[in-house]
Structure formats: structure tokens, C-alpha cells
Short mmCIF file of C-alpha atoms and ligand atoms in Angstrom, two decimals:
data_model
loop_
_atom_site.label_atom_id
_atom_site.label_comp_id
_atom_site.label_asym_id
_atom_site.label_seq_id
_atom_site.Cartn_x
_atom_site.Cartn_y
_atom_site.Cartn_z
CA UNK Y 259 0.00 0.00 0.00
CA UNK Y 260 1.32 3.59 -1.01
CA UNK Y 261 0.96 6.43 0.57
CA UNK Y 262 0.54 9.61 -1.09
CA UNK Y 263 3.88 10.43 -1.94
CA UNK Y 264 4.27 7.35 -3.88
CA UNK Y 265 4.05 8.67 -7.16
CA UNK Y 266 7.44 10.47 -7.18
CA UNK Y 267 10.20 8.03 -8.47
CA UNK Y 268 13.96 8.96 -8.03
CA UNK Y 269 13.13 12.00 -5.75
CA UNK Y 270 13.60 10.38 -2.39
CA UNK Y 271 14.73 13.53 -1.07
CA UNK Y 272 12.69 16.03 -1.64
CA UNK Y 273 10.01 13.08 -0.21
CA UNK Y 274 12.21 12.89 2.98
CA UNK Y 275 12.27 16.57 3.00
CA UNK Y 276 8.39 16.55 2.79
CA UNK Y 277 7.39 14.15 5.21
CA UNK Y 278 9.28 15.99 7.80
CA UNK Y 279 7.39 19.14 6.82
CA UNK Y 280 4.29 17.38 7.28
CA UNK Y 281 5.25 15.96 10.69
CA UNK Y 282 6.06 19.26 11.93
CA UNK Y 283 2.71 20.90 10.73
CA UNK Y 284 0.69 18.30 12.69
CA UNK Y 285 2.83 18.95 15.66
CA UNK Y 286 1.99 22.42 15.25
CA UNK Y 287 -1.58 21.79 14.88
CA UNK Y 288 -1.52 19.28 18.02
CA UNK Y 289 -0.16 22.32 19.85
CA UNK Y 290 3.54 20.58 20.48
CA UNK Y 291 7.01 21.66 19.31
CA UNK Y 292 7.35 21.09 16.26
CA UNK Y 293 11.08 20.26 14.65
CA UNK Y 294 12.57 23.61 14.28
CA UNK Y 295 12.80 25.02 10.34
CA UNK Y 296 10.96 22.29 9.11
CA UNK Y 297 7.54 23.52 8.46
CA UNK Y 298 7.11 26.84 6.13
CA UNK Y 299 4.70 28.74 4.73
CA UNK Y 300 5.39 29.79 1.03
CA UNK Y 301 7.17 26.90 -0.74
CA UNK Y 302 8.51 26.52 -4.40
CA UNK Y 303 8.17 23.44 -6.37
CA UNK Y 304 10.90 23.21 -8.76
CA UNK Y 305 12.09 20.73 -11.58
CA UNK Y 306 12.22 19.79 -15.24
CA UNK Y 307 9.00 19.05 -17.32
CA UNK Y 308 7.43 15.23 -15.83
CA UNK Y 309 9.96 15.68 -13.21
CA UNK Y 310 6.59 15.67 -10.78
CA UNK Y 311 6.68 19.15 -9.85
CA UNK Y 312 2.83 19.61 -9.25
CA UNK Y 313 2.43 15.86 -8.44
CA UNK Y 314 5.22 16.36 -5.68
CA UNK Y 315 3.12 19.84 -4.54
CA UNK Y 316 -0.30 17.68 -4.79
CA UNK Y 317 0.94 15.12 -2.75
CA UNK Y 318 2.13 17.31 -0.07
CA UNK Y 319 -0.93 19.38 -0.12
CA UNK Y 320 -2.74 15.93 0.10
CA UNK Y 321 -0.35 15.12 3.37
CA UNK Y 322 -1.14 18.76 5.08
CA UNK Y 323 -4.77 18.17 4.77
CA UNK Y 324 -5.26 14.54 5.66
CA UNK Y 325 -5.32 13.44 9.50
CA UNK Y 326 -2.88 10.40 9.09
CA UNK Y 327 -0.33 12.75 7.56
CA UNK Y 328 -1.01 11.55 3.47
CA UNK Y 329 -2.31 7.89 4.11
CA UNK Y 330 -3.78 8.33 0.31
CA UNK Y 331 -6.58 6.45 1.77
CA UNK Y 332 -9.23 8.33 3.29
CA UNK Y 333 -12.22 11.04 1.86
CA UNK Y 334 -9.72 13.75 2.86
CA UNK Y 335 -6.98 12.56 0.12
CA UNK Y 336 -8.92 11.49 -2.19
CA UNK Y 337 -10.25 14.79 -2.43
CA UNK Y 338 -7.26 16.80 -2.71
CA UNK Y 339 -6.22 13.94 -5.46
CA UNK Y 340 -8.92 14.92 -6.95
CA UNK Y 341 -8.64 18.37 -6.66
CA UNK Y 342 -12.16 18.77 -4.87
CA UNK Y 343 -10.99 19.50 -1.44
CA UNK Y 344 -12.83 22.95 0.21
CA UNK Y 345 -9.47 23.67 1.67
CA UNK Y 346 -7.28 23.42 -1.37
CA UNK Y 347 -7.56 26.53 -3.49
CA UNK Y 348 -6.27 24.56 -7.07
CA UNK Y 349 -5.36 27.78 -9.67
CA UNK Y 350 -4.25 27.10 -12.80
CA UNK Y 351 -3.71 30.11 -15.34
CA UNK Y 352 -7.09 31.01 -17.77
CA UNK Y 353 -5.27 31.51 -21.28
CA UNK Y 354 -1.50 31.54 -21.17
CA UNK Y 355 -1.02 33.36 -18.56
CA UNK Y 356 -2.51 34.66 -14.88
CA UNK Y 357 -3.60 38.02 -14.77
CA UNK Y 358 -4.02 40.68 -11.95
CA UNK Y 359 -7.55 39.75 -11.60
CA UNK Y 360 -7.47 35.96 -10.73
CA UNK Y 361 -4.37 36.32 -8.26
CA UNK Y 362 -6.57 39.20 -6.40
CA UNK Y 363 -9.31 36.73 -5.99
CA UNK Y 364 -6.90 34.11 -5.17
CA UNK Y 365 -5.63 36.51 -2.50
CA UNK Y 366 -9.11 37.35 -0.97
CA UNK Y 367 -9.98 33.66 -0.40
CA UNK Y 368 -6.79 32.12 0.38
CA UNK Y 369 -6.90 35.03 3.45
CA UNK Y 370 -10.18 33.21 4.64
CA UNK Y 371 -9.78 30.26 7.54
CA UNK Y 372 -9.70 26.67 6.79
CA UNK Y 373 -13.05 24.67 7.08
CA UNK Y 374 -11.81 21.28 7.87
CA UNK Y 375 -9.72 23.01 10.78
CA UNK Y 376 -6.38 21.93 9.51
CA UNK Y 377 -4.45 24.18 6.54
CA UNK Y 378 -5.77 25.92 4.12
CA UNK Y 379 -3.54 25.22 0.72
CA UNK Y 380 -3.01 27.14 -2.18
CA UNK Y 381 -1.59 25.69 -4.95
CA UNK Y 382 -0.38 27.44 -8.23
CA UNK Y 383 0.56 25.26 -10.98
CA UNK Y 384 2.86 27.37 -13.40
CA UNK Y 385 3.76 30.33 -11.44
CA UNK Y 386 5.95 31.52 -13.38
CA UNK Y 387 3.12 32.55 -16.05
CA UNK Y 388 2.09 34.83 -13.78
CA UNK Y 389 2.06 38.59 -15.11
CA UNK Y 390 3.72 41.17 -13.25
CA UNK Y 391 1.15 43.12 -11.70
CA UNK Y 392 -0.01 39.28 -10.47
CA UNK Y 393 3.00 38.84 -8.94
CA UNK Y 394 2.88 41.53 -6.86
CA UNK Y 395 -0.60 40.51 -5.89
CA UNK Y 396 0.84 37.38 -5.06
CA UNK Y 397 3.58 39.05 -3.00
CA UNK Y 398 1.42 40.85 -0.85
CA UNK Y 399 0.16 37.96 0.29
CA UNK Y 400 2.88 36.03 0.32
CA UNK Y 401 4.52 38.56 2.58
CA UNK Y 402 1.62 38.61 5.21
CA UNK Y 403 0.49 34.91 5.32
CA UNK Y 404 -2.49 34.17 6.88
CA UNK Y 405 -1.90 32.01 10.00
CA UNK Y 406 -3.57 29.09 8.45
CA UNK Y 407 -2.35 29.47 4.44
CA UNK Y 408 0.37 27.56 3.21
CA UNK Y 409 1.40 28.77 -0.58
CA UNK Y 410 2.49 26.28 -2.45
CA UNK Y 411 3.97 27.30 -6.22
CA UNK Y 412 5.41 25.81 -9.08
CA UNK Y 413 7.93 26.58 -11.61
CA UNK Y 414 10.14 25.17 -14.20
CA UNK Y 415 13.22 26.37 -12.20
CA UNK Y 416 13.25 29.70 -9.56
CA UNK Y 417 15.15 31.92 -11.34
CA UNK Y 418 11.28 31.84 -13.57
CA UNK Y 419 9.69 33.91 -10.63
CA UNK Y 420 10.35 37.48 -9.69
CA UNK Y 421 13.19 37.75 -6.52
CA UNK Y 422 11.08 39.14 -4.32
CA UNK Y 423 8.72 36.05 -4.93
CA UNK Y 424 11.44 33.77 -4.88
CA UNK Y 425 13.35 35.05 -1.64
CA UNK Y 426 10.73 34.48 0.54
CA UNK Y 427 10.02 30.48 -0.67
CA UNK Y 428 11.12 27.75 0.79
CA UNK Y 429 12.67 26.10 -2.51
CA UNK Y 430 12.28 21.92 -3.40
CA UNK Y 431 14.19 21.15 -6.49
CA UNK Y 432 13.05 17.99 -8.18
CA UNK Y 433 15.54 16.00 -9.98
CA UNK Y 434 15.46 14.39 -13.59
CA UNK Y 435 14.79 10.66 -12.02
CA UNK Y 436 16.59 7.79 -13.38
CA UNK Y 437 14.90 5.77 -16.37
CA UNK Y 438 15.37 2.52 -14.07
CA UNK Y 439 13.58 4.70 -11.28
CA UNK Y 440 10.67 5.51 -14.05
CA UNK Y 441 10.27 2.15 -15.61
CA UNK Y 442 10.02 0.39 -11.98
CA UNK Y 443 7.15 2.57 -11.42
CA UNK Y 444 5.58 1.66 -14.90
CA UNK Y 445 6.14 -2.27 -14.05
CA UNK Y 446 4.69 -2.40 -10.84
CA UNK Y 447 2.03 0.20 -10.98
CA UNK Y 448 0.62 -0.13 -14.58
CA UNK Y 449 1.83 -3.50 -14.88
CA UNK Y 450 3.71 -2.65 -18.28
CA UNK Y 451 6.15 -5.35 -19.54
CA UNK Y 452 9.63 -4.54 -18.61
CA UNK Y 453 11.41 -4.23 -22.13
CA UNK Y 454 8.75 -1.60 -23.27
CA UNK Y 455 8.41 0.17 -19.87
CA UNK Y 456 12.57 1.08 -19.66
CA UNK Y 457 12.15 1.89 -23.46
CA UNK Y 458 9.49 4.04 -22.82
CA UNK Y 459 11.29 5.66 -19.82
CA UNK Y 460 14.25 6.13 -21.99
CA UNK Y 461 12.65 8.56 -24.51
CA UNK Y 462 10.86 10.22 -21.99
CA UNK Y 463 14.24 11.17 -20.29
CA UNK Y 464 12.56 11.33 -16.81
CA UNK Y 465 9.01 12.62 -17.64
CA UNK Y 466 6.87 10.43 -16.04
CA UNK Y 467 3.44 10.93 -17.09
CA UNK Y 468 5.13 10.90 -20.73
CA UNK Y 469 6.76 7.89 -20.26
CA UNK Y 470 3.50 6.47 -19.21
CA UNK Y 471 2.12 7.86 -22.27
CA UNK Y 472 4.11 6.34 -24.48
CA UNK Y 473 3.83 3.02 -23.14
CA UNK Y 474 0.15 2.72 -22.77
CA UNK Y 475 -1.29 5.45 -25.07
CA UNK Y 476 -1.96 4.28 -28.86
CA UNK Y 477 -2.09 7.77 -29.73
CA UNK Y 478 1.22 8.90 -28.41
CA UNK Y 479 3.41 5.40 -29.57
CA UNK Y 480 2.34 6.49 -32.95
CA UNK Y 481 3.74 9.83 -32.67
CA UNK Y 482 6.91 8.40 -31.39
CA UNK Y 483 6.94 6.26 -34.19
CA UNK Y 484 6.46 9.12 -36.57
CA UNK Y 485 9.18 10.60 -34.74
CA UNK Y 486 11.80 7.91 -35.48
CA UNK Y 487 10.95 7.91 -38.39
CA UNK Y 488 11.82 11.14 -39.57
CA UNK Y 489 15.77 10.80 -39.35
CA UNK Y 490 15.71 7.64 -41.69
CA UNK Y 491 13.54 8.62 -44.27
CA UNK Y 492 14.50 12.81 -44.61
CA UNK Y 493 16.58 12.00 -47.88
CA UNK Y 494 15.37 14.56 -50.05
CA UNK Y 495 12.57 17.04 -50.71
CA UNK Y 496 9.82 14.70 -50.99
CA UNK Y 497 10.08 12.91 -47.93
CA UNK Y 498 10.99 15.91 -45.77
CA UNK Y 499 7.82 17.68 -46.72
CA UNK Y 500 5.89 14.15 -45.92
CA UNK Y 501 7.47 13.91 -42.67
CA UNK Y 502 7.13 17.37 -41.43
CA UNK Y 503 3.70 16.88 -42.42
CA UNK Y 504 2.99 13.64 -40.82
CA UNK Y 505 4.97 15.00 -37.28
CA UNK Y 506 2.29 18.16 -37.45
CA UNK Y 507 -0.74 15.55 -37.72
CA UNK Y 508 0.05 13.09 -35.11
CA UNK Y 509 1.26 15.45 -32.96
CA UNK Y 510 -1.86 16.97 -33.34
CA UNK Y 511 -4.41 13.92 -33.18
CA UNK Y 512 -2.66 12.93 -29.76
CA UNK Y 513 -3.00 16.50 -28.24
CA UNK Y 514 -6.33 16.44 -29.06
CA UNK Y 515 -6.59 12.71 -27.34
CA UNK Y 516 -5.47 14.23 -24.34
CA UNK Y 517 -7.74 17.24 -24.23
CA UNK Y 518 -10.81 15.35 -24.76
CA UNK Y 519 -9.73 13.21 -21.69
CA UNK Y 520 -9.81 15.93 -19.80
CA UNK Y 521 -12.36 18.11 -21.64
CA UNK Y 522 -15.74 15.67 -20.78
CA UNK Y 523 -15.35 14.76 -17.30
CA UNK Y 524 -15.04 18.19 -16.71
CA UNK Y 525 -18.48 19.06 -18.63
CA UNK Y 526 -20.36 15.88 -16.77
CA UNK Y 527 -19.32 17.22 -13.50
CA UNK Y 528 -20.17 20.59 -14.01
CA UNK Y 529 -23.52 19.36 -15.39
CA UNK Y 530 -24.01 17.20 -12.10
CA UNK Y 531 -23.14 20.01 -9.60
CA UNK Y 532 -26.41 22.20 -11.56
CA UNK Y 533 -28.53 19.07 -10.98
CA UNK Y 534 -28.72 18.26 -14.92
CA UNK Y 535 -32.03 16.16 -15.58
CA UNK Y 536 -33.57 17.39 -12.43
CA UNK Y 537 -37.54 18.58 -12.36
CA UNK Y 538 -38.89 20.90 -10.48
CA UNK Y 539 -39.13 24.55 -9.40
CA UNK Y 540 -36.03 26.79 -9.75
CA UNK Y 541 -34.43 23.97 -12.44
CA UNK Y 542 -35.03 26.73 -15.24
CA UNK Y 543 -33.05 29.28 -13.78
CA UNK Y 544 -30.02 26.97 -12.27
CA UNK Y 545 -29.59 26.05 -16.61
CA UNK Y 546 -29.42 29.58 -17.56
CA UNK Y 547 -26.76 29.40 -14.61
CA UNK Y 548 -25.07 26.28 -16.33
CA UNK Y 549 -25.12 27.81 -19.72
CA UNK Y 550 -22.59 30.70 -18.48
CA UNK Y 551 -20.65 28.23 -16.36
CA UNK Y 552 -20.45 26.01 -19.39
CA UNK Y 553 -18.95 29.15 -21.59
CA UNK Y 554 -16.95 29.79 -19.25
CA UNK Y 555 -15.26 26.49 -19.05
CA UNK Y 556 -15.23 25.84 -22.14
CA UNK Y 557 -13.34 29.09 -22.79
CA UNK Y 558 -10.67 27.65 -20.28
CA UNK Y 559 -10.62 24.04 -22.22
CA UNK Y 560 -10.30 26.07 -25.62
CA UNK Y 561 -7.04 28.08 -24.44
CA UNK Y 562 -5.80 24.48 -22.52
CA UNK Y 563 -6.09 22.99 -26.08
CA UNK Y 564 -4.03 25.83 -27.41
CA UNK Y 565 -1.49 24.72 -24.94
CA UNK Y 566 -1.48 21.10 -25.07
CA UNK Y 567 -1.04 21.02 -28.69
CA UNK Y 568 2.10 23.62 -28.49
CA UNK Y 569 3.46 21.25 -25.98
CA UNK Y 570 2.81 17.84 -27.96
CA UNK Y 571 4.46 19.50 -30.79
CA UNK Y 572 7.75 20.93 -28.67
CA UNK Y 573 7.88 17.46 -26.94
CA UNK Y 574 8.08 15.60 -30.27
CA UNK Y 575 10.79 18.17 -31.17
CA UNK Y 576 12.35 17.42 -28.13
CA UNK Y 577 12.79 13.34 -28.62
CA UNK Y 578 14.05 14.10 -32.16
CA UNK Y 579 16.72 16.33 -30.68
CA UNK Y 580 17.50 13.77 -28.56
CA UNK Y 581 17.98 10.78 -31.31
CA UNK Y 582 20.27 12.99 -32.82
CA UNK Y 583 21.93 13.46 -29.87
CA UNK Y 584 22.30 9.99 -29.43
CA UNK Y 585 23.67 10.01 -32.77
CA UNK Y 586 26.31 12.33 -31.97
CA UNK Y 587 27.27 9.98 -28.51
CA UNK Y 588 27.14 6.98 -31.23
CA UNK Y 589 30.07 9.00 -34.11
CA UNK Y 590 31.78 10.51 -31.02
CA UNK Y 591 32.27 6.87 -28.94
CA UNK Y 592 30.68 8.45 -25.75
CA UNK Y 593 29.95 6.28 -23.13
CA UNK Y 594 26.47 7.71 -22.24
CA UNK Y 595 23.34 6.05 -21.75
CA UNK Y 596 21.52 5.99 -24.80
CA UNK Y 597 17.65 7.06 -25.40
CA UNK Y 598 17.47 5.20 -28.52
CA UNK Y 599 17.87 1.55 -30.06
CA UNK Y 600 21.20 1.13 -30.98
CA UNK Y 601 20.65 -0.35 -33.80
CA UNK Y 602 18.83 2.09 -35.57
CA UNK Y 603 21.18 4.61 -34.48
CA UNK Y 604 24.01 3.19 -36.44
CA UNK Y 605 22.40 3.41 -39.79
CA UNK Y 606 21.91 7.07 -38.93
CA UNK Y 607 25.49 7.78 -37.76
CA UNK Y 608 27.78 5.96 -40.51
CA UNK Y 609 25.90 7.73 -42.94
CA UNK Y 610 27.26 11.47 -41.49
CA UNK Y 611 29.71 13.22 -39.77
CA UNK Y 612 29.59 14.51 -36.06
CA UNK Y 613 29.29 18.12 -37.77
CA UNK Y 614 26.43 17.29 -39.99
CA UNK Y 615 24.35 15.95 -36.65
CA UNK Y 616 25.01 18.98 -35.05
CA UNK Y 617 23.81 21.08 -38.08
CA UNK Y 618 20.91 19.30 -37.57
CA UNK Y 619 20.35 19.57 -33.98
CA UNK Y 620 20.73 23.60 -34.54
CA UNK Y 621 18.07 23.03 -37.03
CA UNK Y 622 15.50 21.40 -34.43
CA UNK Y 623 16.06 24.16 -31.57
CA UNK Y 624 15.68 26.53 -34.34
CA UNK Y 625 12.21 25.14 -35.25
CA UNK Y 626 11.41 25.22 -31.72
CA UNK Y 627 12.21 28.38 -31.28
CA UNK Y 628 9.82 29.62 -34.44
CA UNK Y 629 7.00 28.02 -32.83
CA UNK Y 630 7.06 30.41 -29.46
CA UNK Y 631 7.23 32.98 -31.37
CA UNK Y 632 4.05 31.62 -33.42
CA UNK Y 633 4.99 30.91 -37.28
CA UNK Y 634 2.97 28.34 -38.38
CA UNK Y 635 3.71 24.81 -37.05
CA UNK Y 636 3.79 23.25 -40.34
CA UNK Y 637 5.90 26.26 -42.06
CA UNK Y 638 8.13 25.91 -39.06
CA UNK Y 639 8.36 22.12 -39.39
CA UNK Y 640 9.03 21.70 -43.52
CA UNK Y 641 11.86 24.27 -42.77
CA UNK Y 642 13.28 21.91 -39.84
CA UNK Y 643 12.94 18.66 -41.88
CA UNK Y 644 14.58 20.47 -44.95
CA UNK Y 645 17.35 20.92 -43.10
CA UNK Y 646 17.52 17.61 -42.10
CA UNK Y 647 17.62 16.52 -45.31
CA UNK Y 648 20.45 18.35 -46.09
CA UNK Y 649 22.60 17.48 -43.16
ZN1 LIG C 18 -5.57 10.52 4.09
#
């Protein structure tokens, strides 16, 4: 049986550091001494993508909240698991980023007392999209905690927050976990076969939830796939356009199989909490209610989309950056774990020089860097797989 912090491979100890935290908040709450520094207010969740930033910051939230200290058992965790829990205040950003007006409100409520009479939690996933006028919102309150409120943020690393922000955090740095640590997870958990769980680890260098992904998810394999098969079959003008083209598609079709996962259950439960199919008086006016909370959410599932299939696309980008990297380990006789099959990296490396893979790794962060700055993914793509093609 597995507590709540059981979902965090390879980060033993930032889970050591954790638990402690959490033992010294219910001392607090029990009216003892608690051990001295342990327990803080404002904390930072750092890390790499899949690292488990916000699945570390969950966890913990889940362990402040629950009376067993995280058993991952009870009403209490399931909740916060959920993200249903009247004492965790869950804020992700509307659109791409948070503005002044959502962190205010954030501010009012997290001031407010906890009803379950243990912590009240605040937890903001991507804090480092907040806007500037946010963050000082966010500072304010940060700066003048409520007794009760424990922050807890998250960011790709914490030089991504303002210093004022960042000063006054307590700071957890995920690591990159090992693929063994990733795959073991995969074997026992999801009960994936061992060969195609460390495989899938591999090319997920560390993300977790991708590596999953990849292993389970028809959707995804097939963009890996697609991926793979780019640098074998980029010979000439043809193929590169066909590949950049079939990279654009599956990487869209599986970021649209991973909105709609999240997209319905969120429409059913929003149509159970207005009492859908119910008779009576008042039902007319609770619809009109659900109409505009329906708008509303599906504005927020519309700009998630937006997001999801940036990152699909990046993170495809990403494992073909790191085949060629591999390639480069292969021509330069590094002694590095590899990502890929060795096999097929061999074909790939006899037939260029270590200069020629690096051409075309320039040519992939290039691409990469087009798409933030929003040229069209498939204008940005042809361009990349040209240049593949040309070494
Ligand atoms: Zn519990």
C-alpha cells in the first residue's frame, strides 16, 4: 500500500524533505514543538517538465490536509487527489497566462480560515506565467500569510519567478529521475512489460506521465513512431515535406486525445453540480446558470487545447533532438546512456559526420524556437525537416 507520496520516483529527497514538513505541521496543529525550520509557509516546487513538480506539490498538499499525515486512503486525500478539497484553493492560469484579476481573488480567499480546521492550501501550478502586476498581488500575500495558508507554487526552475517572490520560498528542487527509477514505477504500478516500460522511460528522459504515455497510449506510440521515423527517411525534398507533415498531424491527433480526456469529465461534473435532468421549481433558472458556467469552461478548455497542442508538438521536437543526440554519442564513442535503439542509431550515424548531426540539432532548436514565437507549425516544421535533409 502507497501512501501519497508514492508517485514520485527517483526523488527520495525532496520526499524525505516533505514528510518531515508534514510531521512538523501536525505537531503544530496538536499544539507541540514542532522540529525547528521544518515547516514553512510559502514553498517553491521546482524541476524539469514530468519531473513531478505539481504531483510532488499535490501530494504534499494531500499530506497537510489529511489526518494520518497523506495515508492516500481516506475522503480527505482522495479529495485533494482529486482536486475537490474545500481547503485546497487549485489555480491554474485562464489563457497563457494569470492576470491581476485571478491572483486578487486568489488573495481574498486564500486570506479566509480553513473549514476542515487543519491548513488551508493554495496551490499554483505554473507560477511563473504569472504577469507582473499578479505577482505583486501574489507578493502581498505572500509577505503577510495568513496564519492558516500555506502557498504552495510551481515553476520550471526559480530563477522563472520574480526575486522578491522567490526570496521568501522555501525552494524543493526535483531531480530528472533515473529511467530505471521511471520504468520500476511503470512495471509495478501499470503492470507494463519490462522491455517496453525502460524503453518508454528512456525517450521520456525522466518525464513520467510521458513515459506512461508512451507506453500505454496508442495515440502517443504512434507519434513516437512518426518521430523515429523522420531521421531515416528525410533524404530529399519529398520525404521531408511528408514527414514534417505527418509530425504536425500526429502530434496533433494525440494532443487532441489528451484534451478530450480531460475536456468531458469536466463538462459531466459541471452538469451534475447544476442538478442536470432534475424537475422541479427553480431547475429553469439553475440552466441559464449552467449555460454561463459552461462558456466559461469551455473558454478555459479552448485556451488548454491551445497549450497542449504547443506542448505535444515541442515534446516531439524534443525526442528528435535527442535521437540525434544519441547520434552524436554513437560517431563521437561516448559512453552515455543511450535514449534510442542502438541499432537504428548506427544506420543514422555511418551515414554522417559529427558536424552534420550537429547542423541538424541547430536546425531542431531553431524550429522550436519559431513556434514560441508563433509561425505556423507546419511552415516551421518543412523548414526543420529540410534541413535535415540536407545534413
Ligand atoms: Zn488521508
Amino acid at each position: 500500500m502507497t501512501d501519497v507520496f508514492g508517485d514520485l520516483p527517483g526523488q527520495d529527497a525532496v520526499v524525505a524533505q516533505l514528510r518531515r514538513a508534514v510531521g512538523a505541521a501536525s505537531a503544530l496543529l496538536a499544539g507541540q514543538r514542532p522540529e525547528p525550520g521544518a515547516m514553512t509557509h510559502a514553498w517553491l516546487f521546482t524541476g524539469p517538465p514530468g519531473s513531478g513538480r505539481s504531483v510532488a506539490a499535490r501530494a504534499f498538499a494531500a499530506a497537510l490536509l489529511c489526518p494520518s499525515g497523506g495515508c492516500g486512503q481516506c475522503a480527505s486525500c482522495h479529495q485533494v487527489l482529486a482536486g475537490t478539497h474545500a481547503d485546497l484553493l487549485l489555480i491554474r492560469p485562464e489563457g497563457l497566462s494569470y492576470g491581476v484579476k485571478q491572483t486578487r481573488d486568489l488573495v481574498l480567499r486564500a486570506a479566509g480560515k480553513p473549514t476542515g480546521g487543519r491548513w488551508q492550501v493554495v496551490l499554483f501550478e505554473d507560477a511563473d506565467r504569472c504577469t507582473e502586476q499578479a505577482a505583486n498581488a501574489l507578493l502581498k500575500a505572500i509577505e503577510e500569510p495568513a496564519p492558516r495558508t500555506v502557498w504552495l507554487l510551481c515553476a520550471p526552475s526559480a530563477e522563472d519567478l520574480v526575486p522578491t517572490i522567490r526570496s521568501r520560498c522555501r525552494v524543493v528542487t526535483l531531480v530528472v529521475p533515473a529511467s530505471s527509477a521511471v520504468a520500476k514505477v511503470l512495471i509495478e504500478r501499470d503492470g507494463i512489460e519490462p522491455a517496453r516500460a525502460l524503453a518508454a522511460a528512456r525517450a521520456a528522459q525522466g518525464h513520467v506521465g510521458r513515459a506512461r504515455r508512451l507506453a500505454v497510449d496508442p495515440a502517443a506510440a504512434r507519434r513516437w513512431a512518426d518521430v523515429l521515423r523522420v531521421p531515416l527517411s528525410v533524404t530529399s525534398l519529398g520525404p521531408a515535406l511528408a514527414a514534417a507533415a505527418a509530425l504536425v498531424r500526429t502530434a496533433e491527433e494525440e494532443a487532441k486525445a489528451v484534451t478530450e480526456e480531460l475536456d468531458e469529465p469536466e463538462r459531466e461534473s459541471l452538469r451534475r453540480a447544476f442538478g442536470e435532468g432534475s424537475t422541479g421549481k427553480g431547475v429553469a433558472k439553475a440552466m441559464r446558470g449552467m449555460a454561463g458556467a459552461m462558456k466559461d469552461l469551455e473558454d478555459r478548455q479552448k485556451s488548454r487545447a491551445t497549450r497542449v497542442k504547443r506542448d505535444t508538438l515541442d515534446q516531439a521536437l524534443l525526442e528528435l533532438a535527442l535521437f540525434y543526440r544519441d547520434i552524436l554519442m554513437v560517431q563521437l564513442g561516448a559512453e552515455v546512456e543511450l535514449a534510442n535503439s542502438e541499432a537504428e542509431l548506427r544506420k543514422v550515424a555511418s551515414a554522417s559526420s559529427p558536424e552534420g548531426t550537429l547542423r541538424r540539432l541547430q536546425a531542431i532548436m531553431r524550429c522550436r524556437e519559431r513556434l514560441t514565437l508563433n509561425v505556423a507549425p507546419l511552415l516551421a516544421v518543412e523548414e526543420m525537416t529540410l534541413s535535415l535533409a540536407e545534413g
